[in-house]
Short mmCIF file of C-alpha atoms in Angstrom, two decimals:
data_model
loop_
_atom_site.label_atom_id
_atom_site.label_comp_id
_atom_site.label_asym_id
_atom_site.label_seq_id
_atom_site.Cartn_x
_atom_site.Cartn_y
_atom_site.Cartn_z
CA MET A 1 -20.38 -25.45 30.43
CA ASP A 2 -16.65 -24.64 30.15
CA MET A 3 -14.67 -26.62 27.59
CA ILE A 4 -11.70 -28.35 29.26
CA ASP A 5 -9.10 -30.15 27.14
CA PRO A 6 -7.21 -33.33 28.19
CA PHE A 7 -4.44 -31.24 29.77
CA GLY A 8 -6.73 -29.19 31.98
CA ARG A 9 -6.68 -26.06 29.81
CA THR A 10 -9.94 -24.10 29.59
CA ILE A 11 -10.84 -23.25 25.99
CA SER A 12 -12.30 -19.76 26.07
CA TYR A 13 -10.94 -18.20 22.87
CA LEU A 14 -12.24 -18.93 19.35
CA ARG A 15 -10.55 -17.67 16.19
CA VAL A 16 -12.82 -17.78 13.15
CA SER A 17 -11.37 -17.59 9.64
CA VAL A 18 -14.29 -16.18 7.66
CA THR A 19 -12.48 -16.54 4.32
CA ASP A 20 -9.20 -17.95 3.03
CA ARG A 21 -9.07 -15.17 0.42
CA CYS A 22 -6.87 -12.12 0.74
CA ASP A 23 -6.10 -9.03 -1.31
CA PHE A 24 -2.38 -9.40 -0.44
CA ARG A 25 0.02 -12.25 -1.24
CA CYS A 26 2.54 -11.92 1.60
CA THR A 27 5.63 -13.94 0.72
CA TYR A 28 5.88 -15.74 4.08
CA CYS A 29 2.17 -16.66 4.05
CA MET A 30 1.21 -17.86 0.59
CA ALA A 31 2.30 -18.39 -2.97
CA GLU A 32 1.59 -15.64 -5.49
CA ASP A 33 -0.59 -17.92 -7.64
CA MET A 34 -2.87 -19.21 -4.88
CA ALA A 35 -5.81 -21.55 -5.47
CA PHE A 36 -8.52 -20.49 -3.04
CA LEU A 37 -11.50 -22.52 -1.89
CA PRO A 38 -14.52 -22.56 -4.20
CA LYS A 39 -17.14 -20.21 -2.81
CA LYS A 40 -19.67 -23.04 -2.76
CA ASP A 41 -17.58 -24.79 -0.08
CA LEU A 42 -17.85 -21.88 2.36
CA LEU A 43 -20.32 -21.77 5.21
CA SER A 44 -22.89 -19.04 4.89
CA LEU A 45 -22.67 -16.09 7.26
CA GLU A 46 -25.74 -17.44 9.03
CA GLU A 47 -24.03 -20.82 9.53
CA LEU A 48 -20.88 -19.13 10.86
CA ASP A 49 -23.03 -17.14 13.29
CA ARG A 50 -24.75 -20.32 14.43
CA LEU A 51 -21.43 -22.09 15.09
CA CYS A 52 -20.06 -19.07 16.93
CA THR A 53 -23.18 -19.01 19.09
CA VAL A 54 -22.72 -22.67 20.04
CA PHE A 55 -19.12 -22.00 21.06
CA ILE A 56 -20.18 -18.98 23.11
CA GLU A 57 -22.83 -21.10 24.85
CA LYS A 58 -20.06 -23.61 25.61
CA GLY A 59 -17.80 -21.07 27.29
CA VAL A 60 -15.99 -18.99 24.65
CA ARG A 61 -15.52 -15.47 26.01
CA LYS A 62 -13.23 -13.98 23.34
CA LEU A 63 -13.85 -14.28 19.61
CA ARG A 64 -11.51 -13.05 16.88
CA LEU A 65 -12.44 -12.85 13.19
CA THR A 66 -9.54 -13.61 10.86
CA GLY A 67 -8.88 -14.73 7.29
CA GLY A 68 -7.24 -14.52 4.82
CA GLU A 69 -8.40 -10.95 5.04
CA PRO A 70 -11.75 -10.97 6.90
CA LEU A 71 -12.92 -7.64 5.53
CA VAL A 72 -12.94 -8.91 1.93
CA ARG A 73 -15.71 -11.43 2.77
CA LYS A 74 -18.91 -10.18 1.16
CA ASN A 75 -21.37 -8.72 3.69
CA ILE A 76 -18.94 -9.38 6.55
CA MET A 77 -20.47 -6.63 8.66
CA HIS A 78 -23.73 -8.59 8.79
CA LEU A 79 -21.85 -11.34 10.62
CA VAL A 80 -20.13 -8.84 12.91
CA ARG A 81 -23.49 -7.33 13.87
CA GLN A 82 -24.99 -10.75 14.51
CA ILE A 83 -22.14 -11.83 16.78
CA ALA A 84 -22.20 -8.45 18.53
CA ARG A 85 -25.54 -9.36 20.13
CA HIS A 86 -23.57 -11.63 22.45
CA LEU A 87 -21.56 -8.61 23.60
CA GLU A 88 -24.79 -6.84 24.46
CA SER A 89 -26.06 -9.84 26.43
CA GLY A 90 -22.76 -10.19 28.29
CA ALA A 91 -22.22 -13.78 27.09
CA LEU A 92 -19.19 -12.66 25.06
CA GLU A 93 -16.54 -10.44 26.65
CA GLU A 94 -14.69 -9.38 23.50
CA LEU A 95 -15.15 -9.39 19.73
CA THR A 96 -12.11 -8.39 17.72
CA LEU A 97 -10.39 -9.08 14.43
CA THR A 98 -7.03 -9.31 12.69
CA THR A 99 -6.74 -7.44 9.40
CA ASN A 100 -4.12 -6.32 6.91
CA GLY A 101 -5.66 -2.84 7.10
CA SER A 102 -6.44 -2.49 3.41
CA GLN A 103 -10.21 -2.21 3.97
CA LEU A 104 -10.17 -0.49 7.36
CA SER A 105 -10.95 2.99 6.07
CA ARG A 106 -14.29 1.58 4.84
CA PHE A 107 -15.24 -0.39 7.94
CA ALA A 108 -13.53 1.11 11.01
CA ALA A 109 -16.42 3.29 12.14
CA GLU A 110 -18.96 0.48 11.71
CA LEU A 111 -16.74 -1.98 13.59
CA ALA A 112 -16.59 0.44 16.51
CA ASP A 113 -20.36 0.91 16.35
CA CYS A 114 -20.77 -2.88 16.67
CA GLY A 115 -18.83 -2.93 19.93
CA VAL A 116 -15.39 -3.89 18.64
CA LYS A 117 -12.90 -2.17 20.95
CA ARG A 118 -9.56 -3.19 19.51
CA ILE A 119 -8.06 -4.74 16.39
CA ASN A 120 -4.76 -6.20 15.23
CA VAL A 121 -3.25 -4.85 12.02
CA SER A 122 -0.57 -6.91 10.28
CA LEU A 123 2.22 -4.57 9.15
CA ASP A 124 5.78 -5.73 8.49
CA THR A 125 7.46 -2.55 7.21
CA LEU A 126 6.97 1.21 6.96
CA ASP A 127 8.89 1.41 3.68
CA PRO A 128 6.45 1.64 0.70
CA GLU A 129 8.73 -0.27 -1.68
CA LYS A 130 9.50 -3.01 0.84
CA PHE A 131 5.79 -3.18 1.67
CA ARG A 132 4.98 -3.79 -2.00
CA GLN A 133 7.75 -6.39 -2.11
CA ILE A 134 6.57 -8.37 0.94
CA THR A 135 2.83 -8.19 0.13
CA ARG A 136 3.30 -8.40 -3.66
CA TRP A 137 0.02 -6.52 -4.26
CA GLY A 138 -0.33 -4.21 -1.26
CA ASN A 139 -0.47 -0.41 -1.04
CA LEU A 140 1.02 1.02 2.16
CA ASP A 141 -0.92 4.29 1.84
CA LYS A 142 -4.23 2.40 2.02
CA VAL A 143 -3.10 0.63 5.18
CA MET A 144 -2.00 3.91 6.76
CA ASP A 145 -5.36 5.45 5.90
CA GLY A 146 -7.02 2.45 7.52
CA ILE A 147 -4.99 2.83 10.72
CA ASP A 148 -5.90 6.54 10.80
CA ALA A 149 -9.58 5.66 10.38
CA ALA A 150 -9.43 3.02 13.10
CA GLN A 151 -7.87 5.39 15.62
CA ALA A 152 -10.31 8.14 14.66
CA ALA A 153 -13.16 5.70 15.36
CA GLY A 154 -11.77 5.03 18.82
CA LEU A 155 -10.43 1.54 18.10
CA LYS A 156 -7.31 0.46 19.95
CA VAL A 157 -4.80 -0.73 17.36
CA LYS A 158 -2.06 -3.29 17.90
CA LEU A 159 0.44 -3.90 15.12
CA ASN A 160 1.69 -7.39 14.30
CA ALA A 161 5.01 -7.66 12.44
CA VAL A 162 6.54 -10.92 11.27
CA ALA A 163 10.29 -10.69 11.92
CA LEU A 164 12.11 -11.58 8.70
CA LYS A 165 15.88 -11.96 8.58
CA ASP A 166 17.66 -9.39 6.40
CA PHE A 167 14.34 -7.81 5.44
CA ASN A 168 12.81 -5.85 8.30
CA ASP A 169 14.98 -6.72 11.32
CA ALA A 170 17.00 -3.49 11.10
CA GLU A 171 13.79 -1.48 10.70
CA LEU A 172 11.98 -2.81 13.77
CA PRO A 173 13.44 -0.22 16.20
CA GLU A 174 12.00 2.52 14.00
CA MET A 175 8.65 0.72 13.81
CA LEU A 176 8.64 0.39 17.59
CA ARG A 177 9.19 4.12 18.11
CA TRP A 178 6.58 4.98 15.48
CA ALA A 179 3.93 2.63 16.89
CA HIS A 180 4.43 3.72 20.49
CA GLY A 181 4.48 7.35 19.40
CA ARG A 182 0.96 6.85 18.07
CA GLY A 183 -0.27 4.96 21.12
CA MET A 184 -0.17 1.53 19.46
CA GLU A 185 1.37 -1.66 20.80
CA LEU A 186 3.68 -3.69 18.58
CA THR A 187 4.02 -7.48 18.59
CA VAL A 188 6.73 -9.28 16.64
CA ILE A 189 6.18 -12.85 15.46
CA GLU A 190 8.45 -15.65 14.29
CA THR A 191 7.61 -16.97 10.83
CA MET A 192 5.89 -20.38 10.93
CA PRO A 193 6.28 -23.38 8.57
CA MET A 194 2.74 -23.56 7.20
CA GLY A 195 1.95 -24.34 3.56
CA GLU A 196 4.13 -24.26 0.46
CA ILE A 197 5.35 -20.79 -0.51
CA ASP A 198 7.67 -19.42 -3.20
CA ALA A 199 10.53 -18.82 -0.75
CA ASP A 200 12.84 -20.76 1.56
CA ARG A 201 11.64 -20.14 5.11
CA THR A 202 15.10 -20.98 6.40
CA ASP A 203 16.30 -17.79 4.71
CA GLN A 204 13.42 -15.80 6.27
CA TYR A 205 13.48 -17.20 9.79
CA LEU A 206 14.74 -14.90 12.56
CA PRO A 207 14.68 -16.26 16.13
CA LEU A 208 13.19 -13.58 18.36
CA SER A 209 15.85 -14.29 20.99
CA LEU A 210 18.34 -12.72 18.57
CA LEU A 211 15.98 -9.83 17.80
CA ARG A 212 15.45 -9.12 21.50
CA ALA A 213 19.21 -9.09 22.09
CA ALA A 214 19.60 -6.58 19.26
CA LEU A 215 16.78 -4.38 20.56
CA GLU A 216 18.29 -4.36 24.04
CA ARG A 217 21.28 -2.49 22.64
CA GLN A 218 18.92 0.45 22.07
CA PHE A 219 16.06 -0.05 24.52
CA THR A 220 15.52 -1.06 28.14
CA LEU A 221 13.12 -4.03 28.03
CA THR A 222 11.48 -5.26 31.23
CA ASP A 223 9.33 -8.40 31.32
CA ILE A 224 5.78 -7.72 32.52
CA ARG A 225 2.78 -9.96 33.33
CA TYR A 226 0.48 -8.15 30.88
CA LYS A 227 -1.74 -10.49 28.80
CA THR A 228 -4.37 -9.95 26.11
CA GLY A 229 -5.64 -13.52 25.95
CA GLY A 230 -3.32 -14.56 23.14
CA PRO A 231 0.14 -16.15 23.09
CA ALA A 232 2.32 -13.02 23.25
CA ARG A 233 4.77 -12.42 26.08
CA TYR A 234 5.17 -8.71 26.76
CA VAL A 235 7.91 -6.32 27.84
CA HIS A 236 7.76 -2.67 28.83
CA VAL A 237 9.99 -0.39 26.78
CA ALA A 238 11.37 2.31 29.08
CA GLU A 239 12.44 4.72 26.33
CA THR A 240 9.01 4.82 24.65
CA GLY A 241 6.70 3.99 27.55
CA GLY A 242 4.90 1.37 25.43
CA LYS A 243 4.54 -2.42 25.32
CA LEU A 244 6.29 -4.82 22.97
CA GLY A 245 5.04 -8.38 22.50
CA PHE A 246 6.96 -11.46 21.37
CA ILE A 247 5.18 -14.45 19.80
CA THR A 248 7.68 -17.31 19.62
CA PRO A 249 6.14 -20.51 18.25
CA MET A 250 9.58 -21.76 17.19
CA THR A 251 12.05 -20.84 19.95
CA HIS A 252 9.79 -20.80 23.02
CA ASN A 253 6.34 -22.14 22.32
CA PHE A 254 3.31 -21.09 24.31
CA CYS A 255 1.43 -24.40 24.21
CA GLU A 256 1.24 -24.90 27.98
CA SER A 257 -1.20 -21.98 28.27
CA CYS A 258 -3.10 -22.49 25.01
CA ASN A 259 -6.74 -21.47 25.48
CA ARG A 260 -7.87 -21.37 21.84
CA VAL A 261 -9.17 -23.33 18.89
CA ARG A 262 -9.62 -22.28 15.27
CA LEU A 263 -12.67 -22.56 13.04
CA THR A 264 -12.36 -22.25 9.26
CA CYS A 265 -14.83 -20.84 6.78
CA THR A 266 -15.71 -24.40 5.72
CA GLY A 267 -16.68 -25.46 9.24
CA THR A 268 -13.45 -27.32 10.00
CA LEU A 269 -12.23 -27.04 13.59
CA TYR A 270 -8.49 -27.16 14.22
CA MET A 271 -7.59 -27.79 17.83
CA CYS A 272 -3.94 -26.80 17.23
CA LEU A 273 -2.45 -24.42 14.67
CA GLY A 274 0.57 -26.67 14.23
CA GLN A 275 -1.17 -30.04 13.84
CA GLU A 276 -3.21 -31.51 10.99
CA ASP A 277 -5.89 -33.14 13.17
CA ALA A 278 -9.27 -31.49 12.67
CA ALA A 279 -13.00 -32.00 13.19
CA ASP A 280 -15.77 -31.47 10.66
CA LEU A 281 -18.52 -29.29 12.15
CA ARG A 282 -20.29 -28.59 8.86
CA ALA A 283 -21.89 -32.03 8.61
CA PRO A 284 -23.48 -32.05 12.09
CA LEU A 285 -24.43 -28.39 11.65
CA ARG A 286 -26.42 -29.20 8.53
CA ALA A 287 -27.78 -32.51 9.77
CA SER A 288 -30.18 -30.95 12.27
CA GLU A 289 -31.95 -27.71 12.98
CA GLY A 290 -30.93 -28.04 16.60
CA ASN A 291 -27.38 -27.67 17.91
CA GLU A 292 -27.01 -30.90 19.90
CA LEU A 293 -25.04 -32.71 17.18
CA VAL A 294 -22.69 -29.75 16.77
CA ALA A 295 -22.18 -29.47 20.53
CA ASP A 296 -21.34 -33.17 20.74
CA ALA A 297 -18.86 -32.86 17.85
CA ILE A 298 -17.17 -29.92 19.58
CA ASP A 299 -16.89 -31.86 22.84
CA GLU A 300 -15.31 -34.81 21.01
CA ALA A 301 -12.83 -32.51 19.27
CA ILE A 302 -11.80 -30.67 22.45
CA GLY A 303 -11.25 -34.08 24.01
CA ARG A 304 -8.39 -34.74 21.60
CA LYS A 305 -6.72 -31.32 21.61
CA PRO A 306 -2.97 -32.07 21.60
CA LYS A 307 -0.45 -30.86 24.14
CA GLY A 308 1.42 -28.79 21.58
CA HIS A 309 2.69 -28.33 18.05
CA ASP A 310 5.78 -29.66 16.27
CA PHE A 311 6.95 -26.69 14.18
CA ILE A 312 10.45 -27.09 12.71
CA ILE A 313 12.43 -24.81 10.39
CA ASP A 314 15.90 -26.00 9.38
CA ARG A 315 17.92 -26.95 6.31
CA ARG A 316 17.14 -30.64 6.74
CA THR A 317 13.37 -30.09 6.84
CA ASN A 318 12.31 -28.95 3.39
CA ARG A 319 8.58 -29.54 3.82
CA PRO A 320 6.20 -27.34 5.83
CA SER A 321 5.24 -28.71 9.24
CA VAL A 322 1.60 -28.57 8.13
CA SER A 323 0.36 -28.53 4.55
CA ARG A 324 -2.37 -25.88 4.89
CA HIS A 325 -1.52 -22.22 4.48
CA MET A 326 -1.81 -19.75 7.32
CA SER A 327 -4.69 -18.06 5.51
CA VAL A 328 -6.85 -21.17 5.93
CA THR A 329 -6.85 -21.09 9.73
CA GLY A 330 -6.07 -17.42 10.30
CA GLY A 331 -2.96 -17.72 12.42
#
């Protein structure tokens, strides 16, 4: 039942954006005055569960809930509990999520009770004023409380930081020491040209090759074969004893090992984060009580998964590589 794309890659990882809404407005992700999808266009939680179940039956072993901010979706824990039954049966190996941390203090214990073992928390700075600046609306204290709650609940926390030139690049060594001191991994990510924002991404973009060279003036970084199922390449940091991940969609893409597809809250399936091609799963989902039409639509979509993306950030390319915002497909 495994899903195999045209390039022989097994698709075993599904990322599900349960909402495009977020309680932050991060400057590299979206415009401050965002127009979100009408709620009537969203799949119900029951429909999302049904689609996830079809993917699991077709070979998905890892499922990540994303957004927007997934924990702002009303009654989101009902969906988490429904999907968690596949953990109990052994059909699904891992259920996890990516969050900005703002709602974690409310939900961390329940997530752990549902069988979630680890989460990713997006955090770009430890400076409260810079945090407010980059998120526009965010409160760093709430995120810190959420991280505390997650660790208290026994969740393994990995931090994701978007590397932004002249904003947080000088701070990343401190973040690395802080994260590893608390037993958390840190992954740094290159900004990606998705959707119109209120800033020039050329001014934000920091190649991670330059960041790694700067970090190596303070730390001993050794490449390791460690993988979590995602696109990060990891190094061991001798001075802290922890792991540091690099996600480099711009300078060194990871397309050759891509094992994932992305499902939006409207039932749209994107086979590649950096391409516009998509498949509508909502129509076949609602056309029949059975899942045969949906399964056929998934097979057709996997059959045209592209070899890779075409992200470009430079002064000559003023338009985003894809028109949709990151919050639509969840990264």
